[in-house]
Amino acid sequence: MGLFHRKSNESTATATLPVDPALAALTGDYTIDPAHSSIGFTVRHAMVTNVRGTFAEHEGSLKLDGSDPGASTASIDVRIASVDTGIGDRDGHLRSGDFFDAEQFPLMTFRSTTAEQLGGDTYRITGDLTIKDVTKPLSIDLEFNGSATDVYGNERVGFEGSAEILRSAWGLTWNAALETGGVMVSDKVKLNFDISAIKNGG
């Protein structure tokens, strides 16, 4: 079931596709449920292994428009101080001025600008990612996992996906050289998203 706007390769771009009733029923405003969502990252450490972490505190909203899917939007705020890699000293270093400087820049934010269907239930949502005082475009590939009504009567939608960034582009440049060659922390970081959002009542 399509959720976002499918780009047309037809020359008759003015043609209007019929609205899928199931898709139209999803129209509305949604609040991301942090208790059932995860925003995290994976980065290569010391050239030989991966370190994984999550941000425990985040909030956001989705606006889904089933009649005009291209008008759908997403907004996410992530509290940097909530970073958790399972090692307290490492988390403290990530919060410090060497990396995120969580005291001066407490939030990482994403604000969508466009969305398109890549095929089936796979989508690409593009927007502005702000880390510290740097804002740059980011495209996130997402899989729409479907919709359901939970045991409490909440209408939910689910997405999971990922994106890759070069952390240096956002000013996260700290590193250390290894005696055997290479560096302690890779510039490439994979961002991971597993999102469950509840339709607002009313």
XYZ file of C-alpha atoms in Angstrom:
202
model
C 0.000 0.000 0.000
C 1.548 3.273 -1.053
C 1.995 5.968 1.543
C 3.951 8.755 -0.092
C 3.772 10.271 -3.544
C 5.012 8.056 -6.391
C 6.967 10.049 -8.963
C 5.486 9.634 -12.389
C 7.601 8.812 -15.443
C 4.659 9.563 -17.695
C 4.742 12.679 -19.847
C 1.113 13.338 -18.856
C 2.023 14.507 -15.366
C -1.373 16.158 -14.984
C -3.129 12.780 -14.746
C -4.634 12.117 -11.310
C -4.317 8.685 -9.757
C -7.351 7.350 -7.887
C -7.090 7.588 -4.112
C -6.679 4.261 -2.323
C -9.434 4.172 0.375
C -7.125 2.298 2.771
C -4.465 4.940 2.237
C -6.936 7.789 2.644
C -8.016 6.312 5.990
C -4.490 6.894 7.332
C -4.769 10.661 6.828
C -4.137 12.564 10.025
C -1.626 13.767 12.565
C 0.472 11.231 14.469
C 2.725 11.406 17.517
C 5.822 9.208 17.642
C 5.620 6.760 20.556
C 9.111 6.805 22.160
C 8.351 3.711 24.247
C 8.002 1.642 21.069
C 10.444 3.493 18.802
C 14.222 3.501 18.496
C 16.631 6.036 17.011
C 20.226 4.881 16.965
C 23.527 4.668 15.130
C 26.317 2.294 14.167
C 29.941 3.400 13.680
C 33.181 1.517 13.008
C 35.586 1.571 15.965
C 39.361 0.990 15.755
C 38.904 -0.217 12.165
C 37.813 -3.697 13.301
C 34.436 -3.622 15.061
C 31.161 -1.705 15.245
C 29.874 0.359 18.148
C 26.111 0.698 18.388
C 24.203 3.278 20.346
C 20.732 4.735 20.802
C 19.180 7.995 21.928
C 16.730 7.127 24.691
C 14.882 10.458 24.646
C 13.224 11.669 21.483
C 9.908 13.019 20.307
C 8.327 13.785 17.003
C 5.277 13.951 14.811
C 4.064 12.795 11.427
C 1.441 14.362 9.213
C 0.110 11.821 6.732
C -2.118 12.942 3.870
C -3.672 10.009 2.055
C -5.372 12.203 -0.549
C -2.214 14.178 -1.331
C 0.654 11.945 -0.105
C 3.327 14.373 -1.273
C 2.120 16.765 1.436
C 3.041 14.325 4.214
C 5.689 15.555 6.641
C 7.839 14.369 9.544
C 9.514 16.170 12.438
C 11.853 14.608 15.026
C 13.748 16.054 18.001
C 16.429 13.923 19.676
C 17.922 14.798 23.076
C 21.695 14.359 22.709
C 22.345 13.850 26.431
C 20.312 10.623 26.264
C 22.958 8.866 24.116
C 23.587 5.320 25.318
C 26.257 2.965 23.961
C 26.380 0.811 27.075
C 29.674 2.327 28.303
C 29.367 5.336 30.618
C 32.795 6.824 29.872
C 32.194 6.599 26.143
C 28.758 8.201 26.476
C 30.318 11.047 28.465
C 32.891 11.580 25.723
C 30.141 11.701 23.094
C 28.292 14.347 25.125
C 31.452 16.458 25.472
C 32.779 19.217 23.248
C 34.885 16.670 21.352
C 31.694 15.365 19.769
C 28.107 16.614 20.263
C 28.672 19.272 22.956
C 25.296 18.340 24.467
C 25.333 21.195 26.974
C 25.486 23.892 24.297
C 23.550 21.980 21.606
C 21.047 19.756 23.444
C 18.984 18.689 20.417
C 19.514 16.948 17.092
C 16.576 17.710 14.799
C 15.150 16.499 11.501
C 12.516 18.379 9.475
C 11.293 16.745 6.280
C 10.905 18.613 3.000
C 9.918 15.933 0.438
C 8.964 12.262 0.213
C 8.835 9.817 -2.682
C 8.056 6.159 -3.298
C 10.967 4.014 -4.500
C 8.876 0.909 -5.098
C 6.424 -1.216 -3.153
C 6.433 -0.079 0.487
C 9.914 1.460 0.271
C 10.208 5.237 0.456
C 12.769 7.994 0.647
C 12.090 10.973 2.859
C 14.376 13.985 2.522
C 14.778 16.855 4.913
C 17.118 18.991 6.996
C 19.227 17.351 9.714
C 20.678 19.724 12.304
C 23.500 18.622 14.605
C 25.184 21.260 16.772
C 24.921 24.444 14.689
C 25.140 22.736 11.280
C 22.121 21.995 9.073
C 22.481 19.822 5.980
C 20.104 17.779 3.804
C 19.575 14.125 4.636
C 17.672 11.397 2.783
C 16.328 8.440 4.770
C 15.210 5.227 3.092
C 12.210 3.783 4.932
C 10.075 0.666 4.827
C 6.401 1.209 5.666
C 5.541 -1.674 7.998
C 1.798 -1.076 7.887
C -0.937 0.139 10.202
C -2.894 -1.470 13.025
C -5.145 -0.737 15.978
C -3.492 -1.780 19.237
C -5.165 -3.338 22.299
C -5.813 0.139 23.751
C -7.638 1.302 20.631
C -4.776 3.443 19.321
C -4.356 3.627 15.564
C -0.666 3.065 14.766
C 1.624 3.231 11.764
C 5.142 1.813 11.654
C 8.320 2.551 9.705
C 11.893 1.338 9.807
C 14.857 2.546 7.843
C 18.359 3.916 7.750
C 20.671 6.534 6.308
C 24.433 7.018 6.115
C 26.210 10.274 6.899
C 29.780 11.522 7.168
C 29.896 12.929 10.688
C 32.604 15.421 9.688
C 30.037 17.207 7.507
C 28.244 18.198 10.738
C 31.429 19.265 12.513
C 31.983 16.001 14.424
C 35.657 15.686 13.587
C 37.360 14.306 16.726
C 39.580 11.303 16.093
C 42.774 9.570 17.163
C 45.368 7.801 15.038
C 46.064 4.113 15.627
C 49.633 2.814 15.876
C 48.806 0.168 13.300
C 47.395 2.751 10.880
C 43.919 4.126 10.432
C 41.829 6.010 12.980
C 39.870 5.265 16.142
C 36.427 6.289 14.860
C 35.117 6.044 11.305
C 33.826 9.179 9.614
C 30.934 7.157 8.182
C 27.983 6.672 10.547
C 24.829 4.675 9.883
C 21.648 6.110 11.399
C 18.886 3.632 12.251
C 15.203 4.394 12.691
C 12.409 2.141 13.985
C 9.319 4.260 14.408
C 5.855 3.570 15.813
C 3.454 6.526 15.732
C -0.036 6.888 17.210
C -2.803 8.786 15.456
C -3.921 11.795 17.443
C -7.484 11.665 18.727
C -10.191 14.181 18.139
